[in-house]
JSON list of C-alpha atoms in Angstrom, two decimals:
[
{"chain": "A", "resi": 1, "resn": "ASP", "atom": "CA", "xyz": [-0.24, -0.09, 0.01]},
{"chain": "A", "resi": 2, "resn": "GLY", "atom": "CA", "xyz": [2.92, 2.19, 0.93]},
{"chain": "A", "resi": 3, "resn": "ASN", "atom": "CA", "xyz": [4.45, 1.86, -2.93]},
{"chain": "A", "resi": 4, "resn": "ILE", "atom": "CA", "xyz": [1.23, 2.29, -4.53]},
{"chain": "A", "resi": 5, "resn": "PHE", "atom": "CA", "xyz": [0.53, 5.78, -2.50]},
{"chain": "A", "resi": 6, "resn": "LYS", "atom": "CA", "xyz": [4.35, 7.04, -3.06]},
{"chain": "A", "resi": 7, "resn": "GLU", "atom": "CA", "xyz": [3.65, 5.88, -7.27]},
{"chain": "A", "resi": 8, "resn": "CYS", "atom": "CA", "xyz": [0.41, 7.89, -6.99]},
{"chain": "A", "resi": 9, "resn": "LEU", "atom": "CA", "xyz": [1.91, 11.05, -5.38]},
{"chain": "A", "resi": 10, "resn": "TYR", "atom": "CA", "xyz": [4.96, 10.79, -7.96]},
{"chain": "A", "resi": 11, "resn": "SER", "atom": "CA", "xyz": [2.04, 10.75, -11.09]},
{"chain": "A", "resi": 12, "resn": "VAL", "atom": "CA", "xyz": [0.54, 13.77, -9.25]},
{"chain": "A", "resi": 13, "resn": "THR", "atom": "CA", "xyz": [3.34, 15.76, -8.79]},
{"chain": "A", "resi": 14, "resn": "GLU", "atom": "CA", "xyz": [4.40, 14.97, -12.40]},
{"chain": "A", "resi": 15, "resn": "MET", "atom": "CA", "xyz": [0.98, 15.91, -13.43]},
{"chain": "A", "resi": 16, "resn": "TYR", "atom": "CA", "xyz": [1.02, 19.45, -11.38]},
{"chain": "A", "resi": 17, "resn": "LEU", "atom": "CA", "xyz": [4.56, 20.39, -13.22]},
{"chain": "A", "resi": 18, "resn": "LYS", "atom": "CA", "xyz": [3.57, 19.57, -16.42]},
{"chain": "A", "resi": 19, "resn": "LEU", "atom": "CA", "xyz": [0.75, 21.48, -15.75]},
{"chain": "A", "resi": 20, "resn": "GLN", "atom": "CA", "xyz": [2.63, 24.26, -14.29]},
{"chain": "A", "resi": 21, "resn": "GLU", "atom": "CA", "xyz": [4.77, 24.12, -17.90]},
{"chain": "A", "resi": 22, "resn": "ASP", "atom": "CA", "xyz": [1.99, 24.36, -20.08]},
{"chain": "A", "resi": 23, "resn": "LEU", "atom": "CA", "xyz": [0.78, 27.65, -18.27]},
{"chain": "A", "resi": 24, "resn": "GLU", "atom": "CA", "xyz": [3.71, 29.36, -18.12]},
{"chain": "A", "resi": 25, "resn": "CYS", "atom": "CA", "xyz": [4.16, 28.31, -22.13]},
{"chain": "A", "resi": 26, "resn": "ILE", "atom": "CA", "xyz": [0.36, 29.86, -22.53]},
{"chain": "A", "resi": 27, "resn": "ASP", "atom": "CA", "xyz": [0.93, 33.28, -20.43]},
{"chain": "A", "resi": 28, "resn": "GLU", "atom": "CA", "xyz": [4.17, 33.47, -22.71]},
{"chain": "A", "resi": 29, "resn": "HIS", "atom": "CA", "xyz": [2.48, 33.33, -25.88]},
{"chain": "A", "resi": 30, "resn": "TYR", "atom": "CA", "xyz": [-0.32, 35.67, -24.22]},
{"chain": "A", "resi": 31, "resn": "LYS", "atom": "CA", "xyz": [1.94, 38.21, -23.81]},
{"chain": "A", "resi": 32, "resn": "GLU", "atom": "CA", "xyz": [3.62, 37.90, -26.96]},
{"chain": "A", "resi": 33, "resn": "TYR", "atom": "CA", "xyz": [0.20, 38.31, -28.81]},
{"chain": "A", "resi": 34, "resn": "TRP", "atom": "CA", "xyz": [-0.78, 41.03, -26.32]},
{"chain": "A", "resi": 35, "resn": "ILE", "atom": "CA", "xyz": [2.42, 43.00, -26.91]},
{"chain": "A", "resi": 36, "resn": "SER", "atom": "CA", "xyz": [2.03, 42.23, -31.16]},
{"chain": "A", "resi": 37, "resn": "MET", "atom": "CA", "xyz": [-1.83, 43.56, -30.92]},
{"chain": "A", "resi": 38, "resn": "PRO", "atom": "CA", "xyz": [-2.66, 47.06, -31.95]},
{"chain": "A", "resi": 39, "resn": "GLN", "atom": "CA", "xyz": [-3.49, 49.26, -29.01]},
{"chain": "A", "resi": 40, "resn": "GLU", "atom": "CA", "xyz": [-6.38, 51.34, -29.64]},
{"chain": "A", "resi": 41, "resn": "ASN", "atom": "CA", "xyz": [-5.29, 53.75, -26.44]},
{"chain": "A", "resi": 42, "resn": "LYS", "atom": "CA", "xyz": [-2.00, 53.72, -27.26]},
{"chain": "A", "resi": 43, "resn": "LYS", "atom": "CA", "xyz": [-0.52, 57.42, -28.04]},
{"chain": "A", "resi": 44, "resn": "ILE", "atom": "CA", "xyz": [1.82, 57.88, -30.83]},
{"chain": "A", "resi": 45, "resn": "LEU", "atom": "CA", "xyz": [2.69, 61.39, -29.92]},
{"chain": "A", "resi": 46, "resn": "SER", "atom": "CA", "xyz": [2.67, 64.20, -27.33]},
{"chain": "A", "resi": 47, "resn": "ILE", "atom": "CA", "xyz": [3.07, 67.97, -28.44]},
{"chain": "A", "resi": 48, "resn": "ILE", "atom": "CA", "xyz": [4.28, 70.10, -25.67]},
{"chain": "A", "resi": 49, "resn": "ILE", "atom": "CA", "xyz": [4.03, 73.47, -25.71]},
{"chain": "A", "resi": 50, "resn": "PRO", "atom": "CA", "xyz": [4.54, 76.01, -23.02]},
{"chain": "A", "resi": 51, "resn": "VAL", "atom": "CA", "xyz": [2.65, 79.33, -23.04]},
{"chain": "A", "resi": 52, "resn": "PHE", "atom": "CA", "xyz": [3.47, 82.66, -21.46]},
{"chain": "A", "resi": 53, "resn": "ASN", "atom": "CA", "xyz": [1.57, 85.85, -22.40]},
{"chain": "A", "resi": 54, "resn": "GLU", "atom": "CA", "xyz": [0.59, 84.68, -26.16]},
{"chain": "A", "resi": 55, "resn": "LEU", "atom": "CA", "xyz": [-2.89, 85.94, -26.54]},
{"chain": "A", "resi": 56, "resn": "ASN", "atom": "CA", "xyz": [-2.32, 87.13, -30.17]},
{"chain": "A", "resi": 57, "resn": "PHE", "atom": "CA", "xyz": [-0.96, 83.58, -31.56]},
{"chain": "A", "resi": 58, "resn": "LEU", "atom": "CA", "xyz": [-3.11, 81.10, -29.60]},
{"chain": "A", "resi": 59, "resn": "TYR", "atom": "CA", "xyz": [-6.16, 80.91, -32.34]},
{"chain": "A", "resi": 60, "resn": "LYS", "atom": "CA", "xyz": [-3.49, 80.58, -35.41]},
{"chain": "A", "resi": 61, "resn": "LEU", "atom": "CA", "xyz": [-1.46, 77.99, -33.50]},
{"chain": "A", "resi": 62, "resn": "PHE", "atom": "CA", "xyz": [-4.52, 75.89, -32.43]},
{"chain": "A", "resi": 63, "resn": "ALA", "atom": "CA", "xyz": [-5.61, 75.80, -36.01]},
{"chain": "A", "resi": 64, "resn": "GLU", "atom": "CA", "xyz": [-2.29, 75.04, -37.38]},
{"chain": "A", "resi": 65, "resn": "ILE", "atom": "CA", "xyz": [-2.16, 71.99, -34.98]},
{"chain": "A", "resi": 66, "resn": "LYS", "atom": "CA", "xyz": [-5.46, 70.82, -36.40]},
{"chain": "A", "resi": 67, "resn": "SER", "atom": "CA", "xyz": [-4.68, 70.75, -39.47]},
{"chain": "A", "resi": 68, "resn": "ASN", "atom": "CA", "xyz": [-1.55, 68.86, -39.06]},
{"chain": "A", "resi": 69, "resn": "PHE", "atom": "CA", "xyz": [-1.75, 66.60, -36.29]},
{"chain": "A", "resi": 70, "resn": "ASP", "atom": "CA", "xyz": [-5.44, 66.09, -35.62]},
{"chain": "A", "resi": 71, "resn": "LYS", "atom": "CA", "xyz": [-5.62, 62.50, -34.45]},
{"chain": "A", "resi": 72, "resn": "ASP", "atom": "CA", "xyz": [-7.38, 60.48, -31.89]},
{"chain": "A", "resi": 73, "resn": "ASN", "atom": "CA", "xyz": [-3.72, 58.89, -30.97]},
{"chain": "A", "resi": 74, "resn": "ILE", "atom": "CA", "xyz": [-1.98, 61.98, -30.86]},
{"chain": "A", "resi": 75, "resn": "GLU", "atom": "CA", "xyz": [-1.88, 64.40, -27.39]},
{"chain": "A", "resi": 76, "resn": "VAL", "atom": "CA", "xyz": [-1.34, 68.22, -27.14]},
{"chain": "A", "resi": 77, "resn": "ILE", "atom": "CA", "xyz": [-0.37, 69.13, -23.85]},
{"chain": "A", "resi": 78, "resn": "ILE", "atom": "CA", "xyz": [-0.73, 73.17, -23.62]},
{"chain": "A", "resi": 79, "resn": "VAL", "atom": "CA", "xyz": [1.27, 74.28, -20.13]},
{"chain": "A", "resi": 80, "resn": "ASP", "atom": "CA", "xyz": [0.08, 77.72, -19.42]},
{"chain": "A", "resi": 81, "resn": "ASP", "atom": "CA", "xyz": [3.12, 78.99, -17.35]},
{"chain": "A", "resi": 82, "resn": "GLY", "atom": "CA", "xyz": [1.17, 81.67, -15.45]},
{"chain": "A", "resi": 83, "resn": "SER", "atom": "CA", "xyz": [0.10, 84.06, -18.21]},
{"chain": "A", "resi": 84, "resn": "THR", "atom": "CA", "xyz": [-1.56, 87.39, -17.07]},
{"chain": "A", "resi": 85, "resn": "ASP", "atom": "CA", "xyz": [-2.71, 88.78, -20.92]},
{"chain": "A", "resi": 86, "resn": "GLY", "atom": "CA", "xyz": [-5.90, 86.09, -21.47]},
{"chain": "A", "resi": 87, "resn": "SER", "atom": "CA", "xyz": [-4.17, 83.61, -22.48]},
{"chain": "A", "resi": 88, "resn": "SER", "atom": "CA", "xyz": [-5.59, 81.46, -20.13]},
{"chain": "A", "resi": 89, "resn": "ASP", "atom": "CA", "xyz": [-9.09, 82.31, -21.06]},
{"chain": "A", "resi": 90, "resn": "VAL", "atom": "CA", "xyz": [-8.43, 81.64, -24.91]},
{"chain": "A", "resi": 91, "resn": "LEU", "atom": "CA", "xyz": [-7.05, 78.23, -23.97]},
{"chain": "A", "resi": 92, "resn": "LEU", "atom": "CA", "xyz": [-9.90, 77.15, -22.06]},
{"chain": "A", "resi": 93, "resn": "GLU", "atom": "CA", "xyz": [-12.39, 78.16, -24.73]},
{"chain": "A", "resi": 94, "resn": "LEU", "atom": "CA", "xyz": [-10.25, 76.41, -27.06]},
{"chain": "A", "resi": 95, "resn": "LYS", "atom": "CA", "xyz": [-10.52, 73.39, -24.96]},
{"chain": "A", "resi": 96, "resn": "HIS", "atom": "CA", "xyz": [-14.18, 73.54, -24.48]},
{"chain": "A", "resi": 97, "resn": "LYS", "atom": "CA", "xyz": [-15.07, 73.84, -28.35]},
{"chain": "A", "resi": 98, "resn": "LYS", "atom": "CA", "xyz": [-14.18, 70.37, -28.73]},
{"chain": "A", "resi": 99, "resn": "ASP", "atom": "CA", "xyz": [-13.61, 70.54, -32.37]},
{"chain": "A", "resi": 100, "resn": "TYR", "atom": "CA", "xyz": [-10.75, 68.45, -32.52]},
{"chain": "A", "resi": 101, "resn": "ASN", "atom": "CA", "xyz": [-9.94, 64.75, -32.80]},
{"chain": "A", "resi": 102, "resn": "PHE", "atom": "CA", "xyz": [-6.58, 64.80, -30.57]},
{"chain": "A", "resi": 103, "resn": "ILE", "atom": "CA", "xyz": [-6.40, 64.85, -26.71]},
{"chain": "A", "resi": 104, "resn": "TYR", "atom": "CA", "xyz": [-6.17, 68.04, -25.21]},
{"chain": "A", "resi": 105, "resn": "LYS", "atom": "CA", "xyz": [-4.52, 68.26, -22.07]},
{"chain": "A", "resi": 106, "resn": "LEU", "atom": "CA", "xyz": [-4.28, 71.88, -20.27]},
{"chain": "A", "resi": 107, "resn": "ILE", "atom": "CA", "xyz": [-1.74, 72.59, -17.20]},
{"chain": "A", "resi": 108, "resn": "LYS", "atom": "CA", "xyz": [-2.01, 75.61, -15.30]},
{"chain": "A", "resi": 109, "resn": "LEU", "atom": "CA", "xyz": [0.99, 76.46, -13.25]},
{"chain": "A", "resi": 110, "resn": "ASP", "atom": "CA", "xyz": [0.12, 78.95, -10.37]},
{"chain": "A", "resi": 111, "resn": "SER", "atom": "CA", "xyz": [2.94, 81.40, -11.31]},
{"chain": "A", "resi": 112, "resn": "ASN", "atom": "CA", "xyz": [5.59, 82.02, -14.46]},
{"chain": "A", "resi": 113, "resn": "SER", "atom": "CA", "xyz": [8.12, 79.15, -13.44]},
{"chain": "A", "resi": 114, "resn": "GLY", "atom": "CA", "xyz": [10.12, 79.42, -16.65]},
{"chain": "A", "resi": 115, "resn": "LYS", "atom": "CA", "xyz": [10.29, 77.42, -19.85]},
{"chain": "A", "resi": 116, "resn": "GLY", "atom": "CA", "xyz": [12.21, 74.55, -18.66]},
{"chain": "A", "resi": 117, "resn": "LYS", "atom": "CA", "xyz": [9.74, 73.97, -15.71]},
{"chain": "A", "resi": 118, "resn": "ALA", "atom": "CA", "xyz": [6.60, 73.97, -18.34]},
{"chain": "A", "resi": 119, "resn": "ILE", "atom": "CA", "xyz": [8.63, 71.99, -20.01]},
{"chain": "A", "resi": 120, "resn": "GLN", "atom": "CA", "xyz": [9.22, 69.24, -17.22]},
{"chain": "A", "resi": 121, "resn": "THR", "atom": "CA", "xyz": [5.42, 69.66, -16.35]},
{"chain": "A", "resi": 122, "resn": "GLY", "atom": "CA", "xyz": [4.51, 68.53, -19.62]},
{"chain": "A", "resi": 123, "resn": "ILE", "atom": "CA", "xyz": [6.38, 65.84, -19.95]},
{"chain": "A", "resi": 124, "resn": "LYS", "atom": "CA", "xyz": [5.77, 64.33, -16.62]},
{"chain": "A", "resi": 125, "resn": "ASN", "atom": "CA", "xyz": [2.09, 64.19, -17.86]},
{"chain": "A", "resi": 126, "resn": "SER", "atom": "CA", "xyz": [2.89, 62.86, -21.25]},
{"chain": "A", "resi": 127, "resn": "GLU", "atom": "CA", "xyz": [2.00, 59.26, -22.90]},
{"chain": "A", "resi": 128, "resn": "GLY", "atom": "CA", "xyz": [3.06, 59.29, -26.08]},
{"chain": "A", "resi": 129, "resn": "GLU", "atom": "CA", "xyz": [5.82, 56.74, -27.88]},
{"chain": "A", "resi": 130, "resn": "TYR", "atom": "CA", "xyz": [7.17, 60.29, -29.02]},
{"chain": "A", "resi": 131, "resn": "ILE", "atom": "CA", "xyz": [7.77, 63.60, -27.54]},
{"chain": "A", "resi": 132, "resn": "LEU", "atom": "CA", "xyz": [7.51, 66.93, -29.46]},
{"chain": "A", "resi": 133, "resn": "LEU", "atom": "CA", "xyz": [8.32, 70.17, -27.88]},
{"chain": "A", "resi": 134, "resn": "GLN", "atom": "CA", "xyz": [6.82, 73.43, -30.43]},
{"chain": "A", "resi": 135, "resn": "ASP", "atom": "CA", "xyz": [6.82, 76.96, -29.22]},
{"chain": "A", "resi": 136, "resn": "ALA", "atom": "CA", "xyz": [3.69, 78.96, -28.88]},
{"chain": "A", "resi": 137, "resn": "ASP", "atom": "CA", "xyz": [4.32, 81.80, -30.77]},
{"chain": "A", "resi": 138, "resn": "LEU", "atom": "CA", "xyz": [4.71, 80.32, -34.11]},
{"chain": "A", "resi": 139, "resn": "GLU", "atom": "CA", "xyz": [8.49, 81.54, -35.15]},
{"chain": "A", "resi": 140, "resn": "LEU", "atom": "CA", "xyz": [8.39, 77.90, -35.89]},
{"chain": "A", "resi": 141, "resn": "ASP", "atom": "CA", "xyz": [6.21, 76.41, -38.43]},
{"chain": "A", "resi": 142, "resn": "ILE", "atom": "CA", "xyz": [3.98, 73.49, -37.25]},
{"chain": "A", "resi": 143, "resn": "LYS", "atom": "CA", "xyz": [4.37, 72.19, -40.95]},
{"chain": "A", "resi": 144, "resn": "ASP", "atom": "CA", "xyz": [8.02, 71.83, -40.20]},
{"chain": "A", "resi": 145, "resn": "ALA", "atom": "CA", "xyz": [6.77, 69.74, -37.10]},
{"chain": "A", "resi": 146, "resn": "LYS", "atom": "CA", "xyz": [5.01, 67.72, -39.07]},
{"chain": "A", "resi": 147, "resn": "GLU", "atom": "CA", "xyz": [8.15, 67.11, -41.34]},
{"chain": "A", "resi": 148, "resn": "MET", "atom": "CA", "xyz": [9.88, 65.89, -38.42]},
{"chain": "A", "resi": 149, "resn": "PHE", "atom": "CA", "xyz": [7.34, 63.62, -36.73]},
{"chain": "A", "resi": 150, "resn": "ASP", "atom": "CA", "xyz": [6.81, 61.87, -39.99]},
{"chain": "A", "resi": 151, "resn": "MET", "atom": "CA", "xyz": [10.62, 61.44, -40.39]},
{"chain": "A", "resi": 152, "resn": "ILE", "atom": "CA", "xyz": [11.32, 59.84, -36.99]},
{"chain": "A", "resi": 153, "resn": "THR", "atom": "CA", "xyz": [8.56, 57.44, -37.22]},
{"chain": "A", "resi": 154, "resn": "LYS", "atom": "CA", "xyz": [9.94, 56.00, -40.36]},
{"chain": "A", "resi": 155, "resn": "ASN", "atom": "CA", "xyz": [13.22, 55.38, -39.24]},
{"chain": "A", "resi": 156, "resn": "LYS", "atom": "CA", "xyz": [12.93, 53.40, -35.61]},
{"chain": "A", "resi": 157, "resn": "ASP", "atom": "CA", "xyz": [17.05, 54.15, -35.60]},
{"chain": "A", "resi": 158, "resn": "ILE", "atom": "CA", "xyz": [16.53, 57.86, -35.65]},
{"chain": "A", "resi": 159, "resn": "LYS", "atom": "CA", "xyz": [15.95, 58.68, -31.70]},
{"chain": "A", "resi": 160, "resn": "CYS", "atom": "CA", "xyz": [16.37, 62.53, -31.72]},
{"chain": "A", "resi": 161, "resn": "ILE", "atom": "CA", "xyz": [15.92, 65.33, -33.99]},
{"chain": "A", "resi": 162, "resn": "PHE", "atom": "CA", "xyz": [16.78, 68.92, -33.53]},
{"chain": "A", "resi": 163, "resn": "GLY", "atom": "CA", "xyz": [15.27, 71.67, -35.55]},
{"chain": "A", "resi": 164, "resn": "SER", "atom": "CA", "xyz": [18.02, 74.23, -37.04]},
{"chain": "A", "resi": 165, "resn": "ARG", "atom": "CA", "xyz": [17.15, 77.70, -38.02]},
{"chain": "A", "resi": 166, "resn": "TYR", "atom": "CA", "xyz": [20.62, 77.89, -39.75]},
{"chain": "A", "resi": 167, "resn": "LEU", "atom": "CA", "xyz": [19.98, 74.75, -41.68]},
{"chain": "A", "resi": 168, "resn": "SER", "atom": "CA", "xyz": [18.13, 74.45, -45.66]},
{"chain": "A", "resi": 169, "resn": "GLY", "atom": "CA", "xyz": [16.89, 77.28, -47.89]},
{"chain": "A", "resi": 170, "resn": "LYS", "atom": "CA", "xyz": [13.55, 77.43, -45.72]},
{"chain": "A", "resi": 171, "resn": "LEU", "atom": "CA", "xyz": [12.32, 81.01, -45.49]},
{"chain": "A", "resi": 172, "resn": "LYS", "atom": "CA", "xyz": [13.60, 83.14, -42.49]},
{"chain": "A", "resi": 173, "resn": "LYS", "atom": "CA", "xyz": [13.06, 86.53, -40.61]},
{"chain": "A", "resi": 174, "resn": "ASN", "atom": "CA", "xyz": [15.66, 87.65, -37.99]},
{"chain": "A", "resi": 175, "resn": "ASN", "atom": "CA", "xyz": [15.77, 91.15, -37.44]},
{"chain": "A", "resi": 176, "resn": "TYR", "atom": "CA", "xyz": [17.98, 90.98, -34.18]},
{"chain": "A", "resi": 177, "resn": "PHE", "atom": "CA", "xyz": [22.08, 90.63, -35.39]},
{"chain": "A", "resi": 178, "resn": "PHE", "atom": "CA", "xyz": [22.95, 89.79, -31.62]},
{"chain": "A", "resi": 179, "resn": "ASN", "atom": "CA", "xyz": [20.28, 87.31, -30.58]},
{"chain": "A", "resi": 180, "resn": "ASN", "atom": "CA", "xyz": [21.50, 85.60, -33.68]},
{"chain": "A", "resi": 181, "resn": "LEU", "atom": "CA", "xyz": [24.74, 85.70, -33.12]},
{"chain": "A", "resi": 182, "resn": "ILE", "atom": "CA", "xyz": [24.54, 84.80, -29.32]},
{"chain": "A", "resi": 183, "resn": "GLY", "atom": "CA", "xyz": [22.49, 81.15, -30.47]},
{"chain": "A", "resi": 184, "resn": "LYS", "atom": "CA", "xyz": [25.57, 80.37, -32.31]},
{"chain": "A", "resi": 185, "resn": "ILE", "atom": "CA", "xyz": [28.08, 81.22, -30.30]},
{"chain": "A", "resi": 186, "resn": "ASN", "atom": "CA", "xyz": [26.34, 79.04, -27.37]},
{"chain": "A", "resi": 187, "resn": "SER", "atom": "CA", "xyz": [26.28, 76.25, -30.30]},
{"chain": "A", "resi": 188, "resn": "LEU", "atom": "CA", "xyz": [30.10, 76.52, -30.43]},
{"chain": "A", "resi": 189, "resn": "ILE", "atom": "CA", "xyz": [30.49, 76.38, -26.98]},
{"chain": "A", "resi": 190, "resn": "PHE", "atom": "CA", "xyz": [28.24, 73.36, -26.65]},
{"chain": "A", "resi": 191, "resn": "ASN", "atom": "CA", "xyz": [30.15, 71.78, -29.48]},
{"chain": "A", "resi": 192, "resn": "ILE", "atom": "CA", "xyz": [33.72, 72.13, -28.23]},
{"chain": "A", "resi": 193, "resn": "PHE", "atom": "CA", "xyz": [32.68, 71.06, -24.68]},
{"chain": "A", "resi": 194, "resn": "PHE", "atom": "CA", "xyz": [30.62, 67.85, -25.92]},
{"chain": "A", "resi": 195, "resn": "SER", "atom": "CA", "xyz": [32.24, 67.19, -29.23]},
{"chain": "A", "resi": 196, "resn": "GLN", "atom": "CA", "xyz": [29.19, 68.04, -31.50]},
{"chain": "A", "resi": 197, "resn": "SER", "atom": "CA", "xyz": [28.48, 69.78, -34.26]},
{"chain": "A", "resi": 198, "resn": "LEU", "atom": "CA", "xyz": [25.22, 70.98, -33.77]},
{"chain": "A", "resi": 199, "resn": "SER", "atom": "CA", "xyz": [24.14, 74.10, -35.97]},
{"chain": "A", "resi": 200, "resn": "ASP", "atom": "CA", "xyz": [21.43, 75.39, -33.55]},
{"chain": "A", "resi": 201, "resn": "VAL", "atom": "CA", "xyz": [20.99, 73.89, -29.96]},
{"chain": "A", "resi": 202, "resn": "HIS", "atom": "CA", "xyz": [18.47, 76.61, -28.98]},
{"chain": "A", "resi": 203, "resn": "CYS", "atom": "CA", "xyz": [16.10, 76.10, -31.55]},
{"chain": "A", "resi": 204, "resn": "GLY", "atom": "CA", "xyz": [12.44, 75.31, -29.41]},
{"chain": "A", "resi": 205, "resn": "LEU", "atom": "CA", "xyz": [11.72, 72.49, -32.20]},
{"chain": "A", "resi": 206, "resn": "LYS", "atom": "CA", "xyz": [12.51, 69.43, -31.09]},
{"chain": "A", "resi": 207, "resn": "ILE", "atom": "CA", "xyz": [11.42, 65.67, -31.49]},
{"chain": "A", "resi": 208, "resn": "LEU", "atom": "CA", "xyz": [12.53, 62.50, -29.13]},
{"chain": "A", "resi": 209, "resn": "HIS", "atom": "CA", "xyz": [11.52, 58.94, -28.62]},
{"chain": "A", "resi": 210, "resn": "ARG", "atom": "CA", "xyz": [10.48, 58.00, -25.21]},
{"chain": "A", "resi": 211, "resn": "SER", "atom": "CA", "xyz": [13.60, 56.06, -24.90]},
{"chain": "A", "resi": 212, "resn": "VAL", "atom": "CA", "xyz": [15.43, 59.26, -24.68]},
{"chain": "A", "resi": 213, "resn": "ILE", "atom": "CA", "xyz": [13.11, 60.99, -22.24]},
{"chain": "A", "resi": 214, "resn": "GLU", "atom": "CA", "xyz": [13.79, 58.07, -19.82]},
{"chain": "A", "resi": 215, "resn": "LYS", "atom": "CA", "xyz": [16.92, 58.17, -19.69]},
{"chain": "A", "resi": 216, "resn": "ILE", "atom": "CA", "xyz": [17.40, 62.06, -19.01]},
{"chain": "A", "resi": 217, "resn": "LYS", "atom": "CA", "xyz": [16.57, 63.97, -15.68]},
{"chain": "A", "resi": 218, "resn": "LEU", "atom": "CA", "xyz": [15.68, 67.79, -16.40]},
{"chain": "A", "resi": 219, "resn": "SER", "atom": "CA", "xyz": [16.44, 70.12, -14.24]},
{"chain": "A", "resi": 220, "resn": "VAL", "atom": "CA", "xyz": [16.63, 73.53, -15.33]},
{"chain": "A", "resi": 221, "resn": "ASN", "atom": "CA", "xyz": [13.43, 75.58, -15.07]},
{"chain": "A", "resi": 222, "resn": "ASP", "atom": "CA", "xyz": [14.36, 78.71, -17.51]},
{"chain": "A", "resi": 223, "resn": "PHE", "atom": "CA", "xyz": [15.48, 78.99, -21.30]},
{"chain": "A", "resi": 224, "resn": "GLY", "atom": "CA", "xyz": [18.79, 77.23, -20.05]},
{"chain": "A", "resi": 225, "resn": "ILE", "atom": "CA", "xyz": [16.43, 74.04, -20.57]},
{"chain": "A", "resi": 226, "resn": "GLU", "atom": "CA", "xyz": [17.83, 73.93, -24.26]},
{"chain": "A", "resi": 227, "resn": "ILE", "atom": "CA", "xyz": [21.31, 73.12, -23.19]},
{"chain": "A", "resi": 228, "resn": "ASP", "atom": "CA", "xyz": [20.33, 70.77, -20.40]},
{"chain": "A", "resi": 229, "resn": "LEU", "atom": "CA", "xyz": [18.03, 68.95, -22.71]},
{"chain": "A", "resi": 230, "resn": "ALA", "atom": "CA", "xyz": [21.00, 68.68, -25.46]},
{"chain": "A", "resi": 231, "resn": "SER", "atom": "CA", "xyz": [24.15, 67.94, -23.24]},
{"chain": "A", "resi": 232, "resn": "GLN", "atom": "CA", "xyz": [21.77, 65.14, -21.29]},
{"chain": "A", "resi": 233, "resn": "ILE", "atom": "CA", "xyz": [21.00, 63.16, -24.88]},
{"chain": "A", "resi": 234, "resn": "VAL", "atom": "CA", "xyz": [25.08, 63.40, -25.64]},
{"chain": "A", "resi": 235, "resn": "ARG", "atom": "CA", "xyz": [26.14, 62.03, -22.36]},
{"chain": "A", "resi": 236, "resn": "ASN", "atom": "CA", "xyz": [23.18, 58.94, -22.55]},
{"chain": "A", "resi": 237, "resn": "ASN", "atom": "CA", "xyz": [25.06, 58.16, -25.79]},
{"chain": "A", "resi": 238, "resn": "PHE", "atom": "CA", "xyz": [22.12, 59.08, -28.42]},
{"chain": "A", "resi": 239, "resn": "PHE", "atom": "CA", "xyz": [23.13, 60.65, -31.58]},
{"chain": "A", "resi": 240, "resn": "ILE", "atom": "CA", "xyz": [21.08, 64.12, -32.31]},
{"chain": "A", "resi": 241, "resn": "TYR", "atom": "CA", "xyz": [20.03, 64.56, -35.81]},
{"chain": "A", "resi": 242, "resn": "GLU", "atom": "CA", "xyz": [19.41, 68.21, -37.12]},
{"chain": "A", "resi": 243, "resn": "PHE", "atom": "CA", "xyz": [16.48, 69.24, -39.86]},
{"chain": "A", "resi": 244, "resn": "GLY", "atom": "CA", "xyz": [16.38, 72.66, -41.31]},
{"chain": "A", "resi": 245, "resn": "VAL", "atom": "CA", "xyz": [13.35, 74.58, -40.32]},
{"chain": "A", "resi": 246, "resn": "SER", "atom": "CA", "xyz": [11.78, 77.98, -41.20]},
{"chain": "A", "resi": 247, "resn": "TYR", "atom": "CA", "xyz": [12.04, 80.68, -38.78]},
{"chain": "A", "resi": 248, "resn": "PHE", "atom": "CA", "xyz": [10.13, 84.02, -38.51]},
{"chain": "A", "resi": 249, "resn": "PHE", "atom": "CA", "xyz": [11.11, 86.44, -35.58]},
{"chain": "A", "resi": 250, "resn": "ARG", "atom": "CA", "xyz": [8.50, 87.97, -33.58]}
]
């Protein structure tokens, strides 16, 4: 009787172990299947736009976004950085219209905290596979942002593209010589310190893959965010591509 009991126990143990293996196999296949399935709620792009007293440009900005990025898998994150000129009311008005397909997130900071802080806040609230940084004053063309988005999504080897106001033959309007000079000098200093060859570190139009964002920890709250971002990207061994963009000084 003791031997029969041992044999039964052995058989049950074998069956249990085999069942466990089968369940693990099924679980693995299910995970692969789930990952390969198109996710309906997955966001492909988060557009982050800091806004501080840009009342004159908001309606046109919104129209341009709708014209180029009006899809339900795209989120537009507007960070109102303590505006005092009526921009906050317009942003709320545009949100309540609901005549758009993209996801509109409006975040209001209590006081003016700086462009860097607004960008950090936007990133923390983003879910997209790609992060697009765009200024609200329309100095940089939304159409160029769309070109950069199309380019990075078609080439999976590219993880980071910076716009450059100094490349290509696109339209440019710049009335301030010294602003232009300072931007070029800062880019030169950056290139010397980090062994790069970027032409325009300070351009506000940039697109990054989520894998880049997850490697960096931004901390600069003012306009120095551009240098902070670029330096951390380079330190984490990501290559920065550049794309010539139009520029219209306001």
